[in-house]
């Protein structure tokens, strides 16, 4: 039978009818991936992996690929130790290998946590605006999501409000971001410990995907692990390590919690090449992280120059800046795109988010913004964290 003789495909109605009812009508997560000159929308590093690191990865892979007939190390033993060594240097916190867990990006690590500690009849709490994958992972795994709120004017998570919301929700899981995405602000220890106390049976997850970019003096929740059995700190190698394409995320927690994740992970979930790339990259941590200070410099430049334009940037501990003061965020997003610059519309009225890239990329963005103003300025400044329908953060 030729292609022309085949019966036409049905319109998918039977598939849609078979889909889980709670998934019907949902849209898939996904930031735009567009081929433009300046891509500042997904908080990737604008700096390529150094040639020396590439060479070492290729050398190690050349030796490892011969053994791909065998399954990878299920316990990623070498990677665990490499992460322990890195965190000791980066944060000064001494951990044991049995406290570390890794996955294909921090989203898989978060998924493991919800699989193990969420589920039917259980509740997870997060504070909006925050990382939009938290509720997506929670709800698609059959867990009830409670959309807690931050201050509508400052985007801060005030301790008293967080405690009140945690007590009301009585959750099984709590998600905190520090630094927060998309606002860029870090949480003090007092807030984390207050939530732990207010949700006495919850696993409290502190998402530190952007920890390496925090301003001086900003502590890491890793320092709290020894005193809190229910605390989890998640991180990623996608941002500061310039390895978004490698897909390696990890967490640190109590050994008993890490052991529980073995119940839900798929067998041999971390491939040999993934483990190799991560281990070699951690051995080159100093070199890969050498761009962090340059990125922080451009981040602070964005805050200063956007404020000088009459916009309202939020001081950031991450590698991006959320800024408000726009008359219509989608209109400004489109105008920037037409100028060859891709930023992120996070769904907060009058706000956009821009990644801190190279000096040249920052200049291109700031020049384009200056040319768009004052026509795109908001005449009546007002902050709101209520997301537009269909938008994602």
Tab-separated table of C-alpha atoms in Angstrom:
chain	number	residue	atom	x	y	z
A	1	UNK	CA	0.000	0.000	0.000
A	2	UNK	CA	1.402	3.387	-0.953
A	3	UNK	CA	1.250	6.470	1.189
A	4	UNK	CA	-1.508	7.854	-1.040
A	5	UNK	CA	-3.627	4.708	-0.508
A	6	UNK	CA	-3.512	4.812	3.293
A	7	UNK	CA	-6.654	5.796	5.130
A	8	UNK	CA	-6.473	9.275	6.683
A	9	UNK	CA	-5.655	9.459	10.368
A	10	UNK	CA	-8.544	10.069	12.746
A	11	UNK	CA	-8.778	13.465	14.414
A	12	UNK	CA	-7.486	12.211	17.775
A	13	UNK	CA	-10.847	12.203	19.529
A	14	UNK	CA	-10.331	8.680	20.896
A	15	UNK	CA	-6.926	9.632	22.288
A	16	UNK	CA	-8.335	12.727	23.958
A	17	UNK	CA	-11.125	10.648	25.461
A	18	UNK	CA	-8.574	8.185	26.859
A	19	UNK	CA	-6.450	10.921	28.444
A	20	UNK	CA	-6.671	11.305	32.214
A	21	UNK	CA	-9.524	13.736	32.942
A	22	UNK	CA	-7.298	15.975	35.083
A	23	UNK	CA	-4.908	16.459	32.145
A	24	UNK	CA	-7.533	17.426	29.576
A	25	UNK	CA	-7.350	21.039	28.545
A	26	UNK	CA	-3.845	21.576	29.933
A	27	UNK	CA	-1.052	23.070	27.852
A	28	UNK	CA	2.491	21.730	27.965
A	29	UNK	CA	5.252	23.701	29.676
A	30	UNK	CA	7.701	25.343	27.353
A	31	UNK	CA	9.493	28.649	26.986
A	32	UNK	CA	9.765	29.831	23.362
A	33	UNK	CA	12.818	28.456	21.545
A	34	UNK	CA	13.319	30.946	18.735
A	35	UNK	CA	16.323	31.564	16.518
A	36	UNK	CA	17.097	35.181	17.369
A	37	UNK	CA	20.351	37.035	17.832
A	38	UNK	CA	20.014	37.660	21.569
A	39	UNK	CA	18.397	34.869	23.625
A	40	UNK	CA	17.784	36.029	27.188
A	41	UNK	CA	14.618	34.172	28.147
A	42	UNK	CA	15.516	30.875	29.871
A	43	UNK	CA	18.360	31.841	32.227
A	44	UNK	CA	20.911	29.723	30.389
A	45	UNK	CA	24.509	30.835	30.428
A	46	UNK	CA	25.515	32.806	27.334
A	47	UNK	CA	29.059	31.483	27.680
A	48	UNK	CA	30.039	28.247	25.888
A	49	UNK	CA	31.737	25.347	27.619
A	50	UNK	CA	35.530	26.018	27.558
A	51	UNK	CA	37.532	23.956	25.004
A	52	UNK	CA	39.669	22.419	27.766
A	53	UNK	CA	36.582	21.029	29.491
A	54	UNK	CA	35.217	19.738	26.186
A	55	UNK	CA	38.520	17.986	25.498
A	56	UNK	CA	38.561	16.314	28.918
A	57	UNK	CA	34.930	15.206	28.546
A	58	UNK	CA	35.667	13.704	25.128
A	59	UNK	CA	38.743	11.924	26.461
A	60	UNK	CA	36.804	10.375	29.340
A	61	UNK	CA	33.825	9.513	27.126
A	62	UNK	CA	36.167	7.832	24.657
A	63	UNK	CA	37.142	5.394	27.377
A	64	UNK	CA	33.627	4.999	28.785
A	65	UNK	CA	31.794	4.389	25.514
A	66	UNK	CA	33.437	1.004	25.080
A	67	UNK	CA	31.514	-0.162	28.125
A	68	UNK	CA	28.056	1.003	27.026
A	69	UNK	CA	27.056	-2.641	26.680
A	70	UNK	CA	26.764	-2.557	30.470
A	71	UNK	CA	24.296	-0.558	32.522
A	72	UNK	CA	25.597	2.599	34.220
A	73	UNK	CA	26.478	2.770	37.893
A	74	UNK	CA	23.000	2.758	39.399
A	75	UNK	CA	24.216	4.599	42.500
A	76	UNK	CA	26.352	7.143	40.559
A	77	UNK	CA	29.048	6.672	43.199
A	78	UNK	CA	31.724	8.825	41.616
A	79	UNK	CA	29.290	11.649	40.916
A	80	UNK	CA	28.056	11.622	44.508
A	81	UNK	CA	31.571	12.077	45.835
A	82	UNK	CA	32.304	14.791	43.292
A	83	UNK	CA	29.191	16.685	44.428
A	84	UNK	CA	30.214	16.318	48.085
A	85	UNK	CA	33.635	17.771	47.283
A	86	UNK	CA	32.166	20.644	45.269
A	87	UNK	CA	29.608	21.655	47.906
A	88	UNK	CA	32.277	21.596	50.621
A	89	UNK	CA	34.332	24.090	48.617
A	90	UNK	CA	31.429	26.203	47.383
A	91	UNK	CA	29.348	26.463	50.543
A	92	UNK	CA	31.632	25.209	53.322
A	93	UNK	CA	29.095	22.522	54.253
A	94	UNK	CA	30.420	19.022	54.864
A	95	UNK	CA	28.044	16.321	53.597
A	96	UNK	CA	28.261	12.560	53.135
A	97	UNK	CA	27.762	10.811	49.776
A	98	UNK	CA	24.603	9.126	51.083
A	99	UNK	CA	23.038	12.590	51.463
A	100	UNK	CA	23.295	13.325	47.726
A	101	UNK	CA	20.886	12.366	44.953
A	102	UNK	CA	20.970	13.267	41.261
A	103	UNK	CA	18.713	13.145	38.225
A	104	UNK	CA	18.330	14.267	34.640
A	105	UNK	CA	17.911	17.919	35.516
A	106	UNK	CA	16.539	19.234	38.784
A	107	UNK	CA	13.021	18.715	37.411
A	108	UNK	CA	13.504	14.939	37.573
A	109	UNK	CA	14.828	15.293	41.119
A	110	UNK	CA	11.708	17.311	42.021
A	111	UNK	CA	9.593	14.655	40.335
A	112	UNK	CA	11.200	11.948	42.479
A	113	UNK	CA	10.359	13.950	45.600
A	114	UNK	CA	6.686	14.284	44.633
A	115	UNK	CA	6.486	10.619	43.661
A	116	UNK	CA	7.855	9.610	47.051
A	117	UNK	CA	6.126	12.110	49.330
A	118	UNK	CA	3.092	13.311	47.359
A	119	UNK	CA	0.342	11.397	45.597
A	120	UNK	CA	-3.369	10.834	45.916
A	121	UNK	CA	-4.868	12.527	48.960
A	122	UNK	CA	-1.724	14.566	49.656
A	123	UNK	CA	-1.103	18.308	49.389
A	124	UNK	CA	1.795	20.483	48.263
A	125	UNK	CA	2.151	24.205	48.969
A	126	UNK	CA	4.111	26.834	47.059
A	127	UNK	CA	4.154	30.627	47.051
A	128	UNK	CA	3.336	32.452	43.802
A	129	UNK	CA	5.002	33.849	41.793
A	130	UNK	CA	7.618	31.106	41.784
A	131	UNK	CA	8.958	28.382	39.512
A	132	UNK	CA	6.022	27.227	37.400
A	133	UNK	CA	7.226	23.613	37.152
A	134	UNK	CA	6.529	23.053	40.838
A	135	UNK	CA	2.705	22.978	40.453
A	136	UNK	CA	2.960	21.215	37.078
A	137	UNK	CA	4.993	18.343	38.528
A	138	UNK	CA	2.798	18.197	41.619
A	139	UNK	CA	-0.546	18.147	39.843
A	140	UNK	CA	0.413	15.797	37.015
A	141	UNK	CA	1.513	13.298	39.673
A	142	UNK	CA	-1.910	13.389	41.322
A	143	UNK	CA	-1.059	15.654	44.252
A	144	UNK	CA	-3.221	18.590	45.285
A	145	UNK	CA	-1.524	21.971	44.802
A	146	UNK	CA	-2.205	24.934	47.102
A	147	UNK	CA	-1.209	28.207	45.468
A	148	UNK	CA	0.128	30.305	48.331
A	149	UNK	CA	0.798	33.987	47.798
A	150	UNK	CA	3.627	36.483	48.248
A	151	UNK	CA	3.231	40.177	48.939
A	152	UNK	CA	1.462	41.703	45.921
A	153	UNK	CA	3.600	44.845	46.002
A	154	UNK	CA	7.109	43.651	46.886
A	155	UNK	CA	6.948	39.941	45.907
A	156	UNK	CA	8.502	39.152	49.314
A	157	UNK	CA	7.468	36.106	51.333
A	158	UNK	CA	6.735	37.653	54.697
A	159	UNK	CA	7.348	35.211	57.561
A	160	UNK	CA	4.025	35.732	59.321
A	161	UNK	CA	2.084	35.241	56.106
A	162	UNK	CA	4.080	32.131	55.168
A	163	UNK	CA	3.453	30.603	58.596
A	164	UNK	CA	-0.262	31.361	58.434
A	165	UNK	CA	-0.597	29.856	54.959
A	166	UNK	CA	1.418	26.762	55.903
A	167	UNK	CA	-0.725	26.124	58.951
A	168	UNK	CA	-3.918	26.533	56.945
A	169	UNK	CA	-2.797	24.168	54.181
A	170	UNK	CA	-1.272	21.514	56.507
A	171	UNK	CA	0.780	20.270	53.528
A	172	UNK	CA	2.769	17.115	52.931
A	173	UNK	CA	5.242	19.039	50.743
A	174	UNK	CA	6.298	22.682	50.683
A	175	UNK	CA	8.242	24.297	47.842
A	176	UNK	CA	10.385	27.355	48.512
A	177	UNK	CA	12.699	29.046	45.982
A	178	UNK	CA	15.858	30.772	47.134
A	179	UNK	CA	16.741	32.692	45.032
A	180	UNK	CA	13.184	32.781	43.799
A	181	UNK	CA	12.257	32.460	40.134
A	182	UNK	CA	11.073	34.783	38.603
A	183	UNK	CA	11.717	37.496	41.207
A	184	UNK	CA	15.374	36.682	41.960
A	185	UNK	CA	15.133	37.231	45.712
A	186	UNK	CA	16.648	34.908	48.330
A	187	UNK	CA	15.029	33.733	51.570
A	188	UNK	CA	16.502	34.241	55.047
A	189	UNK	CA	16.976	31.226	57.294
A	190	UNK	CA	14.232	32.532	59.570
A	191	UNK	CA	11.649	32.064	56.828
A	192	UNK	CA	12.719	28.509	56.038
A	193	UNK	CA	12.778	27.423	59.670
A	194	UNK	CA	9.441	29.127	60.346
A	195	UNK	CA	7.829	27.137	57.523
A	196	UNK	CA	9.410	23.915	58.811
A	197	UNK	CA	7.843	24.583	62.203
A	198	UNK	CA	4.464	25.620	60.778
A	199	UNK	CA	4.216	22.491	58.584
A	200	UNK	CA	5.380	19.827	61.060
A	201	UNK	CA	4.819	16.801	58.808
A	202	UNK	CA	5.885	18.307	55.494
A	203	UNK	CA	8.980	17.693	53.445
A	204	UNK	CA	10.229	21.248	52.829
A	205	UNK	CA	12.064	21.671	49.532
A	206	UNK	CA	14.306	24.705	49.051
A	207	UNK	CA	15.010	25.095	45.341
A	208	UNK	CA	18.479	26.680	45.037
A	209	UNK	CA	18.888	26.454	41.268
A	210	UNK	CA	20.526	29.908	41.203
A	211	UNK	CA	22.501	29.719	44.455
A	212	UNK	CA	25.894	30.363	42.860
A	213	UNK	CA	24.716	33.796	41.692
A	214	UNK	CA	23.610	35.047	45.126
A	215	UNK	CA	24.986	38.319	46.410
A	216	UNK	CA	27.754	38.204	49.057
A	217	UNK	CA	26.527	37.178	52.491
A	218	UNK	CA	23.525	35.209	51.219
A	219	UNK	CA	23.537	31.864	53.091
A	220	UNK	CA	22.590	28.491	51.610
A	221	UNK	CA	19.934	26.257	53.157
A	222	UNK	CA	22.566	23.507	53.008
A	223	UNK	CA	23.728	24.896	56.345
A	224	UNK	CA	20.378	23.916	57.898
A	225	UNK	CA	20.369	20.262	56.825
A	226	UNK	CA	22.069	18.912	59.926
A	227	UNK	CA	19.293	20.194	62.178
A	228	UNK	CA	16.251	19.440	59.988
A	229	UNK	CA	15.484	15.905	58.874
A	230	UNK	CA	12.582	17.044	56.650
A	231	UNK	CA	14.578	19.660	54.735
A	232	UNK	CA	15.700	19.135	51.125
A	233	UNK	CA	17.928	21.455	49.073
A	234	UNK	CA	17.796	21.043	45.298
A	235	UNK	CA	20.334	22.449	42.826
A	236	UNK	CA	21.290	22.214	39.170
A	237	UNK	CA	24.322	22.308	36.892
A	238	UNK	CA	22.286	23.989	34.133
A	239	UNK	CA	22.891	27.581	35.173
A	240	UNK	CA	26.210	28.518	36.792
A	241	UNK	CA	28.000	25.496	35.296
A	242	UNK	CA	26.906	26.442	31.730
A	243	UNK	CA	25.515	22.903	31.282
A	244	UNK	CA	21.834	23.405	30.428
A	245	UNK	CA	22.142	20.825	27.650
A	246	UNK	CA	23.660	18.179	29.914
A	247	UNK	CA	20.560	17.855	32.139
A	248	UNK	CA	22.029	17.221	35.579
A	249	UNK	CA	20.273	18.252	38.776
A	250	UNK	CA	20.805	17.083	42.332
A	251	UNK	CA	19.655	17.400	45.923
A	252	UNK	CA	21.062	17.154	49.414
A	253	UNK	CA	19.006	15.769	52.282
A	254	UNK	CA	18.945	13.327	55.176
A	255	UNK	CA	20.175	9.831	54.166
A	256	UNK	CA	16.778	8.304	55.020
A	257	UNK	CA	15.057	10.713	52.641
A	258	UNK	CA	17.551	9.965	49.877
A	259	UNK	CA	17.029	6.241	50.434
A	260	UNK	CA	13.271	6.699	49.956
A	261	UNK	CA	13.861	8.096	46.463
A	262	UNK	CA	15.219	4.718	45.347
A	263	UNK	CA	11.633	3.443	45.569
A	264	UNK	CA	10.446	5.701	42.743
A	265	UNK	CA	13.402	6.239	40.394
A	266	UNK	CA	13.531	4.299	37.166
A	267	UNK	CA	16.323	1.690	36.964
A	268	UNK	CA	19.681	3.115	35.906
A	269	UNK	CA	18.128	6.531	35.387
A	270	UNK	CA	21.461	8.379	35.001
A	271	UNK	CA	23.295	7.277	31.855
A	272	UNK	CA	27.029	6.695	31.783
A	273	UNK	CA	27.628	9.755	29.516
A	274	UNK	CA	25.570	11.960	31.838
A	275	UNK	CA	27.555	10.863	34.881
A	276	UNK	CA	30.825	11.333	33.002
A	277	UNK	CA	29.998	14.848	31.801
A	278	UNK	CA	28.948	15.870	35.316
A	279	UNK	CA	32.018	14.370	37.020
A	280	UNK	CA	34.465	15.953	34.583
A	281	UNK	CA	32.661	19.289	34.845
A	282	UNK	CA	32.823	19.229	38.637
A	283	UNK	CA	36.556	18.581	38.379
A	284	UNK	CA	36.681	21.806	36.322
A	285	UNK	CA	34.327	23.695	38.652
A	286	UNK	CA	36.640	26.664	39.118
A	287	UNK	CA	36.987	27.162	35.377
A	288	UNK	CA	33.298	26.683	34.589
A	289	UNK	CA	32.239	29.027	37.394
A	290	UNK	CA	34.699	31.700	36.306
A	291	UNK	CA	31.921	33.437	34.361
A	292	UNK	CA	29.652	33.787	37.396
A	293	UNK	CA	31.119	37.114	38.538
A	294	UNK	CA	30.868	38.531	35.021
A	295	UNK	CA	27.209	37.467	34.836
A	296	UNK	CA	26.503	39.005	38.257
A	297	UNK	CA	28.096	42.228	37.036
A	298	UNK	CA	25.749	42.362	34.057
A	299	UNK	CA	22.791	41.503	36.299
A	300	UNK	CA	23.568	44.446	38.559
A	301	UNK	CA	24.096	46.635	35.500
A	302	UNK	CA	20.606	45.681	34.270
A	303	UNK	CA	19.095	46.648	37.624
A	304	UNK	CA	20.860	50.023	37.643
A	305	UNK	CA	20.156	50.986	34.040
A	306	UNK	CA	16.558	49.781	33.961
A	307	UNK	CA	15.851	51.813	37.092
A	308	UNK	CA	17.440	54.860	35.434
A	309	UNK	CA	14.973	54.429	32.551
A	310	UNK	CA	12.040	54.734	34.934
A	311	UNK	CA	11.327	51.012	35.084
A	312	UNK	CA	11.150	48.999	38.323
A	313	UNK	CA	13.680	46.138	38.451
A	314	UNK	CA	13.702	43.788	41.438
A	315	UNK	CA	17.191	43.460	43.027
A	316	UNK	CA	18.306	39.924	42.211
A	317	UNK	CA	20.364	37.091	43.698
A	318	UNK	CA	20.029	35.092	40.473
A	319	UNK	CA	21.288	35.416	36.892
A	320	UNK	CA	18.209	37.310	35.740
A	321	UNK	CA	16.232	40.449	36.518
A	322	UNK	CA	12.470	40.834	36.798
A	323	UNK	CA	11.404	44.364	35.934
A	324	UNK	CA	8.063	46.134	36.042
A	325	UNK	CA	6.648	49.464	34.962
A	326	UNK	CA	5.516	48.392	31.491
A	327	UNK	CA	2.196	49.515	30.055
A	328	UNK	CA	1.592	46.112	28.464
A	329	UNK	CA	4.166	43.345	28.966
A	330	UNK	CA	3.156	41.172	25.953
A	331	UNK	CA	3.369	44.199	23.645
A	332	UNK	CA	6.859	45.041	24.897
A	333	UNK	CA	7.882	41.377	24.620
A	334	UNK	CA	6.822	41.351	20.980
A	335	UNK	CA	8.588	44.639	20.246
A	336	UNK	CA	11.818	43.294	21.727
A	337	UNK	CA	11.454	40.101	19.692
A	338	UNK	CA	11.105	42.147	16.521
A	339	UNK	CA	14.376	43.829	17.511
A	340	UNK	CA	16.038	40.394	17.703
A	341	UNK	CA	15.927	40.074	21.494
A	342	UNK	CA	14.076	37.256	23.266
A	343	UNK	CA	13.146	37.795	26.934
A	344	UNK	CA	10.539	36.032	29.096
A	345	UNK	CA	6.942	37.016	29.677
A	346	UNK	CA	6.355	35.354	33.050
A	347	UNK	CA	2.669	36.186	33.231
A	348	UNK	CA	2.898	38.957	35.836
A	349	UNK	CA	1.080	42.063	34.579
A	350	UNK	CA	3.413	44.915	33.562
A	351	UNK	CA	6.548	42.779	34.098
A	352	UNK	CA	9.113	40.919	32.000
A	353	UNK	CA	12.179	38.896	32.977
A	354	UNK	CA	15.566	39.169	31.288
A	355	UNK	CA	18.571	36.865	31.683
A	356	UNK	CA	21.934	38.443	32.428
A	357	UNK	CA	24.079	37.464	29.460
A	358	UNK	CA	27.291	38.816	28.015
A	359	UNK	CA	28.092	42.557	28.104
A	360	UNK	CA	27.236	42.735	24.395
A	361	UNK	CA	23.869	41.062	24.942
A	362	UNK	CA	23.071	43.336	27.895
A	363	UNK	CA	23.936	46.370	25.776
A	364	UNK	CA	21.707	45.175	22.937
A	365	UNK	CA	18.795	44.646	25.320
A	366	UNK	CA	19.237	47.951	27.147
A	367	UNK	CA	19.584	49.848	23.866
A	368	UNK	CA	16.377	48.280	22.558
A	369	UNK	CA	14.522	49.080	25.784
A	370	UNK	CA	15.682	52.699	25.678
A	371	UNK	CA	14.393	52.997	22.119
A	372	UNK	CA	10.998	51.564	23.120
A	373	UNK	CA	10.529	54.033	25.966
A	374	UNK	CA	8.650	56.127	26.929
A	375	UNK	CA	5.845	54.687	24.765
A	376	UNK	CA	5.964	51.376	26.652
A	377	UNK	CA	6.086	52.866	30.148
A	378	UNK	CA	3.173	52.299	32.474
A	379	UNK	CA	1.401	55.587	33.181
A	380	UNK	CA	-0.011	54.464	36.525
A	381	UNK	CA	2.615	52.302	38.284
A	382	UNK	CA	1.089	49.268	39.912
A	383	UNK	CA	2.438	45.871	40.872
A	384	UNK	CA	0.394	42.734	40.802
A	385	UNK	CA	1.447	39.116	41.146
A	386	UNK	CA	-1.798	37.830	39.648
A	387	UNK	CA	-0.706	35.964	36.521
A	388	UNK	CA	-2.518	36.375	33.244
A	389	UNK	CA	-4.535	33.371	32.160
A	390	UNK	CA	-2.475	30.944	30.128
A	391	UNK	CA	0.847	32.529	31.053
A	392	UNK	CA	3.619	30.612	32.749
A	393	UNK	CA	6.302	31.708	35.161
